[in-house]
CSV table of C-alpha atoms in Angstrom, one decimal:
chain,number,residue,atom,x,y,z
U,1,MET,CA,215.6,425.4,45.7
U,2,ALA,CA,216.6,423.7,48.9
U,3,THR,CA,218.7,420.6,48.9
U,4,VAL,CA,218.2,417.4,50.8
U,5,THR,CA,220.7,418.4,53.4
U,6,GLN,CA,219.3,422.0,53.8
U,7,ILE,CA,215.6,421.1,54.4
U,8,HIS,CA,214.6,420.9,58.0
U,9,ASP,CA,213.7,417.5,59.5
U,10,VAL,CA,210.2,418.9,60.6
U,11,ARG,CA,209.4,419.8,57.0
U,12,ARG,CA,210.8,416.4,55.7
U,13,TRP,CA,208.7,414.3,58.1
U,14,SER,CA,205.6,416.4,57.7
U,15,MET,CA,205.8,415.9,53.9
U,16,LEU,CA,206.0,412.2,54.6
U,17,GLY,CA,202.9,412.5,56.8
U,18,LEU,CA,201.1,414.3,54.0
U,19,GLY,CA,202.2,411.6,51.5
U,20,VAL,CA,200.8,408.9,53.8
U,21,PHE,CA,197.5,410.8,54.3
U,22,ALA,CA,197.1,411.3,50.5
U,23,GLN,CA,197.9,407.7,49.8
U,24,SER,CA,195.5,406.6,52.6
U,25,SER,CA,192.7,408.7,51.0
U,26,SER,CA,193.4,406.9,47.7
U,27,ALA,CA,193.2,403.5,49.5
U,28,VAL,CA,189.9,404.4,51.1
U,29,PHE,CA,188.5,405.4,47.7
U,30,VAL,CA,189.7,402.2,46.0
U,31,HIS,CA,189.5,399.6,48.8
U,32,GLY,CA,186.7,401.3,50.9
U,33,VAL,CA,184.1,401.5,48.1
U,34,PRO,CA,183.7,397.6,48.1
U,35,PHE,CA,182.4,398.0,51.7
U,36,LEU,CA,179.3,399.6,50.2
U,37,LEU,CA,178.2,396.2,48.9
U,38,PRO,CA,175.8,395.4,51.8
U,39,ALA,CA,174.1,398.8,51.4
U,40,LEU,CA,173.9,398.6,47.7
U,41,THR,CA,172.3,395.2,47.6
U,42,ALA,CA,170.0,396.0,50.5
U,43,GLY,CA,168.7,398.8,48.4
U,44,GLY,CA,167.7,396.3,45.7
U,45,MET,CA,170.7,396.5,43.4
U,46,PRO,CA,171.6,393.1,41.9
U,47,LEU,CA,174.8,391.7,43.4
U,48,ALA,CA,176.4,391.4,40.0
U,49,THR,CA,175.7,395.1,39.3
U,50,ALA,CA,176.9,396.2,42.7
U,51,GLY,CA,180.1,394.1,42.3
U,52,LEU,CA,180.9,395.7,39.0
U,53,LEU,CA,180.3,399.2,40.4
U,54,VAL,CA,182.6,398.8,43.4
U,55,ALA,CA,185.3,397.4,41.2
U,56,MET,CA,185.4,400.5,39.0
U,57,PRO,CA,187.8,402.5,41.2
U,58,THR,CA,190.3,399.6,41.0
U,59,VAL,CA,189.9,399.5,37.2
U,60,GLY,CA,190.6,403.3,37.0
U,61,LEU,CA,193.6,402.9,39.2
U,62,VAL,CA,195.2,400.0,37.3
U,63,CYS,CA,194.6,401.7,33.9
U,64,THR,CA,196.4,404.9,34.8
U,65,LEU,CA,199.2,404.1,37.2
U,66,ILE,CA,201.9,404.2,34.5
U,67,ALA,CA,200.4,407.3,32.9
U,68,TRP,CA,200.5,409.2,36.2
U,69,GLY,CA,204.1,408.1,36.6
U,70,TYR,CA,204.9,409.7,33.3
U,71,VAL,CA,203.1,412.9,34.4
U,72,VAL,CA,205.1,413.0,37.7
U,73,ASP,CA,208.3,412.6,35.7
U,74,ARG,CA,207.3,415.5,33.5
U,75,ILE,CA,205.8,418.1,35.9
U,76,GLY,CA,206.9,417.1,39.4
U,77,GLU,CA,205.3,415.6,42.5
U,78,ARG,CA,203.5,418.5,44.1
U,79,LYS,CA,201.1,419.2,41.2
U,80,VAL,CA,200.2,415.6,40.9
U,81,LEU,CA,199.6,415.3,44.7
U,82,VAL,CA,197.2,418.2,44.4
U,83,GLY,CA,195.6,417.4,41.0
U,84,GLY,CA,194.9,413.7,41.7
U,85,PRO,CA,193.2,414.2,45.0
U,86,VAL,CA,191.2,417.1,43.6
U,87,LEU,CA,190.0,414.7,40.9
U,88,MET,CA,189.0,412.2,43.6
U,89,LEU,CA,187.1,415.0,45.4
U,90,VAL,CA,185.2,416.1,42.3
U,91,ALA,CA,184.4,412.5,41.2
U,92,GLY,CA,183.3,411.5,44.7
U,93,ALA,CA,181.1,414.5,45.2
U,94,ALA,CA,179.5,414.0,41.8
U,95,ALA,CA,179.0,410.3,42.5
U,96,SER,CA,177.2,411.1,45.7
U,97,THR,CA,174.5,413.1,43.8
U,98,THR,CA,173.6,410.5,41.1
U,99,SER,CA,171.3,407.5,41.2
U,100,ASN,CA,172.1,406.4,37.7
U,101,TYR,CA,174.1,403.2,37.7
U,102,VAL,CA,176.1,404.0,34.6
U,103,ALA,CA,177.0,407.5,35.7
U,104,LEU,CA,177.9,406.2,39.2
U,105,GLY,CA,180.2,403.6,37.7
U,106,ALA,CA,181.8,406.2,35.4
U,107,LEU,CA,182.4,408.6,38.3
U,108,LEU,CA,183.9,405.8,40.5
U,109,PHE,CA,186.2,405.0,37.6
U,110,VAL,CA,187.3,408.6,37.4
U,111,GLY,CA,187.9,408.6,41.2
U,112,GLY,CA,190.1,405.6,40.8
U,113,VAL,CA,192.0,407.5,38.1
U,114,GLY,CA,192.6,410.3,40.6
U,115,ALA,CA,193.6,407.7,43.3
U,116,ALA,CA,196.3,406.3,41.1
U,117,SER,CA,198.1,409.7,41.2
U,118,THR,CA,199.4,409.4,44.8
U,119,ASN,CA,201.2,406.0,44.4
U,120,GLY,CA,204.2,407.2,42.5
U,121,ALA,CA,204.2,410.8,43.6
U,122,SER,CA,204.2,410.2,47.3
U,123,GLY,CA,207.0,407.6,46.9
U,124,ARG,CA,209.1,410.1,44.9
U,125,VAL,CA,208.7,412.8,47.5
U,126,ILE,CA,210.2,410.4,50.1
U,127,VAL,CA,213.1,409.3,47.8
U,128,GLY,CA,213.8,412.9,46.9
U,129,TRP,CA,213.8,414.4,50.3
U,130,PHE,CA,215.1,411.6,52.6
U,131,PRO,CA,218.8,410.6,52.5
U,132,PRO,CA,219.6,407.0,51.8
U,133,HIS,CA,220.2,406.1,55.4
U,134,ARG,CA,216.7,407.1,56.4
U,135,ARG,CA,214.9,406.4,53.1
U,136,GLY,CA,214.0,402.7,53.8
U,137,LEU,CA,212.4,403.6,57.1
U,138,ALA,CA,210.5,406.5,55.6
U,139,MET,CA,209.3,404.4,52.7
U,140,GLY,CA,208.2,401.6,55.2
U,141,ILE,CA,206.1,404.2,57.0
U,142,ARG,CA,204.6,405.3,53.7
U,143,GLN,CA,203.7,401.7,52.8
U,144,THR,CA,201.5,401.6,55.9
U,145,ALA,CA,199.1,403.9,54.0
U,146,GLN,CA,197.3,401.0,52.3
U,147,PRO,CA,196.4,399.0,55.5
U,148,LEU,CA,195.5,402.3,57.2
U,149,GLY,CA,193.2,403.2,54.3
U,150,VAL,CA,191.6,399.8,54.3
U,151,GLY,CA,191.1,400.0,58.0
U,152,VAL,CA,189.5,403.5,57.8
U,153,GLY,CA,187.3,402.2,54.9
U,154,ALA,CA,186.2,399.2,56.8
U,155,LEU,CA,185.2,401.3,59.9
U,156,ALA,CA,183.7,404.4,58.3
U,157,VAL,CA,182.2,403.5,54.9
U,158,PRO,CA,179.7,400.8,56.0
U,159,ALA,CA,178.8,402.7,59.2
U,160,VAL,CA,178.1,405.9,57.3
U,161,ALA,CA,176.2,404.1,54.6
U,162,ALA,CA,174.0,402.4,57.2
U,163,ALA,CA,173.3,405.6,59.1
U,164,HIS,CA,173.1,408.2,56.2
U,165,GLY,CA,173.0,406.3,52.9
U,166,VAL,CA,175.4,405.4,50.1
U,167,SER,CA,175.8,409.0,48.9
U,168,ALA,CA,177.1,410.1,52.2
U,169,ALA,CA,179.5,407.1,52.4
U,170,ILE,CA,181.0,408.0,49.1
U,171,LEU,CA,181.8,411.4,50.4
U,172,VAL,CA,184.1,409.9,53.1
U,173,PRO,CA,187.1,409.3,50.8
U,174,ALA,CA,186.2,412.3,48.7
U,175,ILE,CA,186.5,414.7,51.7
U,176,MET,CA,189.7,413.0,52.8
U,177,ALA,CA,191.1,413.6,49.3
U,178,GLY,CA,190.1,417.2,49.4
U,179,VAL,CA,191.9,417.7,52.7
U,180,ALA,CA,195.0,415.9,51.3
U,181,ALA,CA,194.9,418.2,48.2
U,182,ILE,CA,194.9,421.3,50.4
U,183,GLY,CA,197.7,420.0,52.6
U,184,CYS,CA,199.9,419.1,49.6
U,185,LEU,CA,199.3,422.4,47.9
U,186,ILE,CA,200.4,424.3,51.0
U,187,TRP,CA,203.3,422.1,52.3
U,188,ILE,CA,204.7,419.7,49.6
U,189,VAL,CA,207.9,420.9,47.9
U,190,ASP,CA,209.2,419.1,44.8
U,191,PRO,CA,212.5,417.5,45.7
U,192,PRO,CA,215.5,418.8,43.7
U,193,ARG,CA,216.5,417.0,40.5
U,194,PRO,CA,219.8,417.3,38.7
U,195,GLU,CA,219.5,419.3,35.5
U,196,GLY,CA,221.1,418.7,32.2
U,197,ARG,CA,222.7,415.3,33.0
U,198,ALA,CA,222.1,412.8,30.2
U,199,ALA,CA,222.8,409.9,32.5
U,200,ASP,CA,219.9,410.9,34.8
U,201,ARG,CA,217.5,411.2,31.8
U,202,ALA,CA,218.5,408.0,30.1
U,203,ASN,CA,216.0,405.1,30.0
U,204,PRO,CA,217.1,402.8,32.9
U,205,TYR,CA,215.1,399.9,31.3
U,206,ARG,CA,217.2,399.9,28.1
U,207,GLY,CA,220.0,397.4,28.1
U,208,ASP,CA,219.6,396.6,31.8
U,209,SER,CA,217.2,393.9,33.3
U,210,THR,CA,217.5,395.1,36.9
U,211,LEU,CA,214.2,396.9,37.1
U,212,TRP,CA,212.3,394.3,35.2
U,213,ARG,CA,213.7,391.7,37.6
U,214,ILE,CA,212.5,393.7,40.6
U,215,HIS,CA,209.1,394.0,39.0
U,216,ALA,CA,208.9,390.3,38.4
U,217,VAL,CA,210.0,389.5,42.0
U,218,SER,CA,207.3,391.8,43.3
U,219,VAL,CA,204.6,390.2,41.2
U,220,LEU,CA,205.6,386.7,42.3
U,221,LEU,CA,205.8,387.7,46.0
U,222,CYS,CA,202.3,389.2,45.6
U,223,VAL,CA,200.9,385.7,45.4
U,224,PRO,CA,201.7,384.7,49.0
U,225,GLN,CA,200.6,388.1,50.2
U,226,GLY,CA,197.3,388.0,48.3
U,227,THR,CA,196.6,384.4,49.2
U,228,VAL,CA,197.0,385.1,52.9
U,229,TRP,CA,195.0,388.4,52.7
U,230,THR,CA,192.2,387.0,50.7
U,231,PHE,CA,191.6,383.6,52.2
U,232,ALA,CA,192.9,383.7,55.8
U,233,LEU,CA,189.4,384.6,57.3
U,234,LEU,CA,187.7,381.9,55.3
U,235,TRP,CA,190.3,379.3,56.3
U,236,LEU,CA,190.2,380.1,60.0
U,237,HIS,CA,186.4,379.9,60.0
U,238,ARG,CA,185.8,377.0,57.7
U,239,ASP,CA,188.8,374.7,58.3
U,240,VAL,CA,190.2,375.7,61.7
U,241,GLY,CA,186.7,376.1,63.2
U,242,TRP,CA,187.0,379.7,64.6
U,243,SER,CA,184.0,382.0,64.9
U,244,LEU,CA,183.9,384.8,62.3
U,245,THR,CA,184.4,387.3,65.2
U,246,ALA,CA,187.6,385.6,66.4
U,247,ALA,CA,188.9,385.1,62.9
U,248,GLY,CA,188.2,388.7,62.0
U,249,ALA,CA,190.0,389.9,65.1
U,250,LEU,CA,193.1,387.8,64.3
U,251,VAL,CA,193.1,389.0,60.7
U,252,THR,CA,192.8,392.6,61.9
U,253,ALA,CA,195.7,392.1,64.3
U,254,THR,CA,197.9,390.6,61.5
U,255,GLN,CA,197.2,393.7,59.3
U,256,ILE,CA,198.5,395.9,62.1
U,257,LEU,CA,201.5,393.7,62.6
U,258,GLY,CA,202.1,393.7,58.8
U,259,ALA,CA,202.2,397.5,58.8
U,260,LEU,CA,204.8,397.4,61.6
U,261,GLY,CA,206.7,394.8,59.6
U,262,ARG,CA,206.9,397.1,56.6
U,263,ILE,CA,208.4,399.8,58.8
U,264,GLY,CA,210.9,397.3,60.3
U,265,ALA,CA,212.0,396.0,56.9
U,266,GLY,CA,212.6,399.6,55.7
U,267,HIS,CA,214.7,400.4,58.8
U,268,TRP,CA,216.6,397.1,58.4
U,269,SER,CA,217.5,398.1,54.8
U,270,ASP,CA,218.8,401.4,56.0
U,271,ARG,CA,221.0,399.7,58.6
U,272,VAL,CA,222.6,397.3,56.1
U,273,GLY,CA,222.7,399.9,53.3
U,274,SER,CA,220.9,397.7,50.8
U,275,ARG,CA,217.3,397.1,49.6
U,276,LEU,CA,218.0,394.0,47.6
U,277,ARG,CA,219.7,391.8,50.2
U,278,PRO,CA,216.8,392.2,52.6
U,279,LEU,CA,214.4,391.6,49.7
U,280,ARG,CA,216.1,388.3,48.9
U,281,THR,CA,215.9,387.3,52.6
U,282,VAL,CA,212.2,388.2,52.8
U,283,ALA,CA,211.6,386.1,49.7
U,284,ILE,CA,213.3,383.1,51.3
U,285,ALA,CA,211.3,383.6,54.5
U,286,ALA,CA,208.1,383.8,52.5
U,287,VAL,CA,208.8,380.5,51.0
U,288,LEU,CA,209.5,378.9,54.3
U,289,THR,CA,206.4,380.3,56.1
U,290,MET,CA,204.0,379.4,53.2
U,291,ALA,CA,205.5,375.9,52.9
U,292,GLY,CA,205.1,375.5,56.6
U,293,LEU,CA,201.5,376.8,56.4
U,294,ALA,CA,200.8,374.3,53.7
U,295,LEU,CA,202.2,371.4,55.8
U,296,THR,CA,200.2,372.4,58.9
U,297,ALA,CA,197.0,372.9,56.9
U,298,TRP,CA,197.4,369.5,55.3
U,299,THR,CA,198.1,367.8,58.6
U,300,GLN,CA,195.6,370.0,60.5
U,301,SER,CA,198.2,370.9,63.1
U,302,TRP,CA,196.4,374.0,64.2
U,303,TRP,CA,198.7,374.7,67.1
U,304,ALA,CA,201.5,375.4,64.6
U,305,ALA,CA,199.3,376.8,61.8
U,306,ILE,CA,198.1,379.9,63.7
U,307,PRO,CA,201.6,381.2,64.6
U,308,LEU,CA,202.7,380.5,61.0
U,309,LEU,CA,199.7,382.4,59.6
U,310,VAL,CA,200.7,385.4,61.8
U,311,ALA,CA,204.3,385.1,60.6
U,312,ALA,CA,203.3,384.8,57.0
U,313,SER,CA,201.0,387.8,57.3
U,314,VAL,CA,203.9,389.9,58.4
U,315,ILE,CA,206.6,388.5,56.1
U,316,THR,CA,204.7,388.4,52.9
U,317,VAL,CA,204.1,392.2,53.0
U,318,ALA,CA,207.6,393.1,54.1
U,319,ASP,CA,208.9,393.1,50.5
U,320,ASN,CA,206.6,395.9,49.3
U,321,GLY,CA,208.6,398.9,50.7
U,322,LEU,CA,211.9,397.3,49.9
U,323,ALA,CA,211.1,396.8,46.2
U,324,PHE,CA,209.4,400.2,45.9
U,325,THR,CA,212.4,402.0,47.3
U,326,ALA,CA,214.8,400.0,45.1
U,327,VAL,CA,212.8,400.9,42.0
U,328,ALA,CA,212.8,404.6,42.8
U,329,GLU,CA,216.5,404.7,43.6
U,330,ILE,CA,217.6,402.7,40.6
U,331,ALA,CA,215.2,404.4,38.1
U,332,GLY,CA,216.5,407.8,39.0
U,333,PRO,CA,214.8,411.2,39.3
U,334,TYR,CA,213.6,411.3,35.7
U,335,TRP,CA,212.2,407.8,35.4
U,336,SER,CA,211.1,406.8,38.9
U,337,GLY,CA,207.6,407.9,38.3
U,338,ARG,CA,207.1,405.5,35.4
U,339,GLY,CA,209.1,402.9,37.2
U,340,LEU,CA,206.8,403.0,40.3
U,341,GLY,CA,203.8,403.1,38.0
U,342,ILE,CA,204.9,399.8,36.3
U,343,GLN,CA,205.7,398.4,39.7
U,344,ASN,CA,202.2,399.1,41.1
U,345,THR,CA,200.5,398.0,37.9
U,346,GLY,CA,202.1,394.6,38.0
U,347,GLN,CA,201.3,394.1,41.6
U,348,ASN,CA,197.6,395.2,41.3
U,349,LEU,CA,197.1,392.9,38.3
U,350,ALA,CA,198.5,390.0,40.2
U,351,MET,CA,196.4,390.8,43.3
U,352,ALA,CA,193.3,390.9,41.1
U,353,ALA,CA,194.0,387.5,39.7
U,354,ILE,CA,194.5,385.8,43.0
U,355,PRO,CA,190.9,385.5,44.3
U,356,PRO,CA,189.4,383.8,41.2
U,357,VAL,CA,192.5,381.6,40.4
U,358,PHE,CA,193.2,380.4,43.9
U,359,GLY,CA,189.5,380.2,44.7
U,360,VAL,CA,189.3,377.5,42.1
U,361,LEU,CA,192.4,375.8,43.4
U,362,ILE,CA,191.0,375.8,47.0
U,363,THR,CA,187.7,374.4,45.7
U,364,VAL,CA,189.4,371.6,43.9
U,365,SER,CA,192.3,370.7,46.2
U,366,GLY,CA,191.9,372.6,49.5
U,367,PHE,CA,193.8,375.3,51.3
U,368,ALA,CA,197.0,373.3,51.7
U,369,ALA,CA,197.4,373.2,48.0
U,370,ALA,CA,196.9,376.9,47.7
U,371,TYR,CA,199.5,377.7,50.3
U,372,LEU,CA,201.9,375.3,48.6
U,373,ALA,CA,201.4,376.9,45.2
U,374,ALA,CA,202.1,380.3,46.7
U,375,ALA,CA,205.3,379.0,48.2
U,376,VAL,CA,206.4,377.5,44.9
U,377,LEU,CA,205.9,380.8,43.1
U,378,ALA,CA,207.8,382.6,45.8
U,379,VAL,CA,210.7,380.1,45.2
U,380,ALA,CA,210.8,381.4,41.6
U,381,ALA,CA,211.3,385.0,42.9
U,382,ILE,CA,214.5,384.2,44.9
U,383,PRO,CA,216.9,383.8,41.9
U,384,LEU,CA,215.3,386.8,40.2
U,385,VAL,CA,216.4,389.3,42.9
U,386,PRO,CA,219.2,391.3,41.3
U,387,ALA,CA,222.7,391.5,42.6
U,388,ASP,CA,223.1,394.2,45.3
U,389,ARG,CA,223.5,397.8,44.3
U,390,ARG,CA,224.6,400.7,46.4
U,391,THR,CA,221.8,403.1,47.3
U,392,GLU,CA,222.2,406.6,46.0
C-alpha cells in the first residue's frame, strides 16, 4: 500500500474532489429535498404532511452518523463512499416511482441514511492522505460541499419539479449519488493505517476530555451560525426593509463568502500548525460580531448592521473545518470515524433546534435578543476550547 509521501499529488487532490462531490450529493439529498415543498403542496398535499416528508432525509442522517463512523473505522473509507451513495441512488430511484406518502417518507429516510455515510468517510480520506501542513486547507475545501450542495439543490430541485414533476426532481440527488459511487469505486484508495499498535486502537474518549470539549465547542458555535443562516433573510426583509430579491441576493453572496472563509481558515491553521488556536480566535470573533449585530439591530443602525451580517456569515462557519480536522487528528485512524460521527450528530441536532427555539425568542423579544443570545452561547465556547496540541 502506498504511503502518504508516495502518493502523487494529482491522485491526492482528485480524491479530495471526489470526496467533495460525494458530500455535495449527500447535501443535495438532505437539504435539497425541502425545496420540493412548493411542488408537493401545489399538488394538494397538506403542508404538515409535506413538511414531515421533506424532513425524513435529515432524520435518517442524524440517526446513523455515528453508526456510519463505526463502519468506516471497521471496513475503511472506500467501501463506505461507494455503499452509502449506492443506497442514496436506490432509495431515490425507488422514491421517484411511488405515490404512497408512507412509502415515500420511508424511502427518503433510507436516502438520508445513505447520505450520512459520506460525512466521516470523506473527512477521513483527507486526513489520511494529506500531510499536516496541507490538511487544514484540504479540509476547508471539503467543508464547502454543504453550501455547494444547498446551492445545487436550490437551483435544480424546484426547477426540475416545476418542469417535470416531483419524481424527476428526486432523481437529481439520486443520479449525483450514483456518479459519486462510480467515481469513488474507481479512484478512492483507503489511506494507510498503522497495524498492531495498541495506542492507535485505544479509545481516545476514555480518560481525556479533549474530544468532548471540541464537540461541545462546535455545538455552541452552531448557534450563531444557525441563527444567521435561518433568520437573515427574514430580518433583512421584515426589519431592515429590503425586498426579498435583494435580501436573497445578499444571503446567497454570504454563502459563497462563507465557503471561501472555510478554505481560508483551514489554510490559516496549516500556516500556524494548529487547529485549536484558530478555533479559539474564531469563537472570540463570533462573539464580537454577534454582539455587534445585536447592538445594531437594537439601535436600527442599518449602515453598520449589514457589514456585520456579512462578517458574521463568514466567521460563524469558519470553525467547522477547524473542529472537524482537529477531531479526526486527535481521534486517530481507528476512532476518527466515530469521532466525526459524534461531531456531526451534535451539530445537526443543534441546528435542528435553532429554528423553533429562536423563532419563539424572536417572536417574543425581537431579532436583537436572538443575536445577543447567540453571542452569549458563543462566549461559553471560548473557555471550552482545549489547550493546543501538535497536529500529527
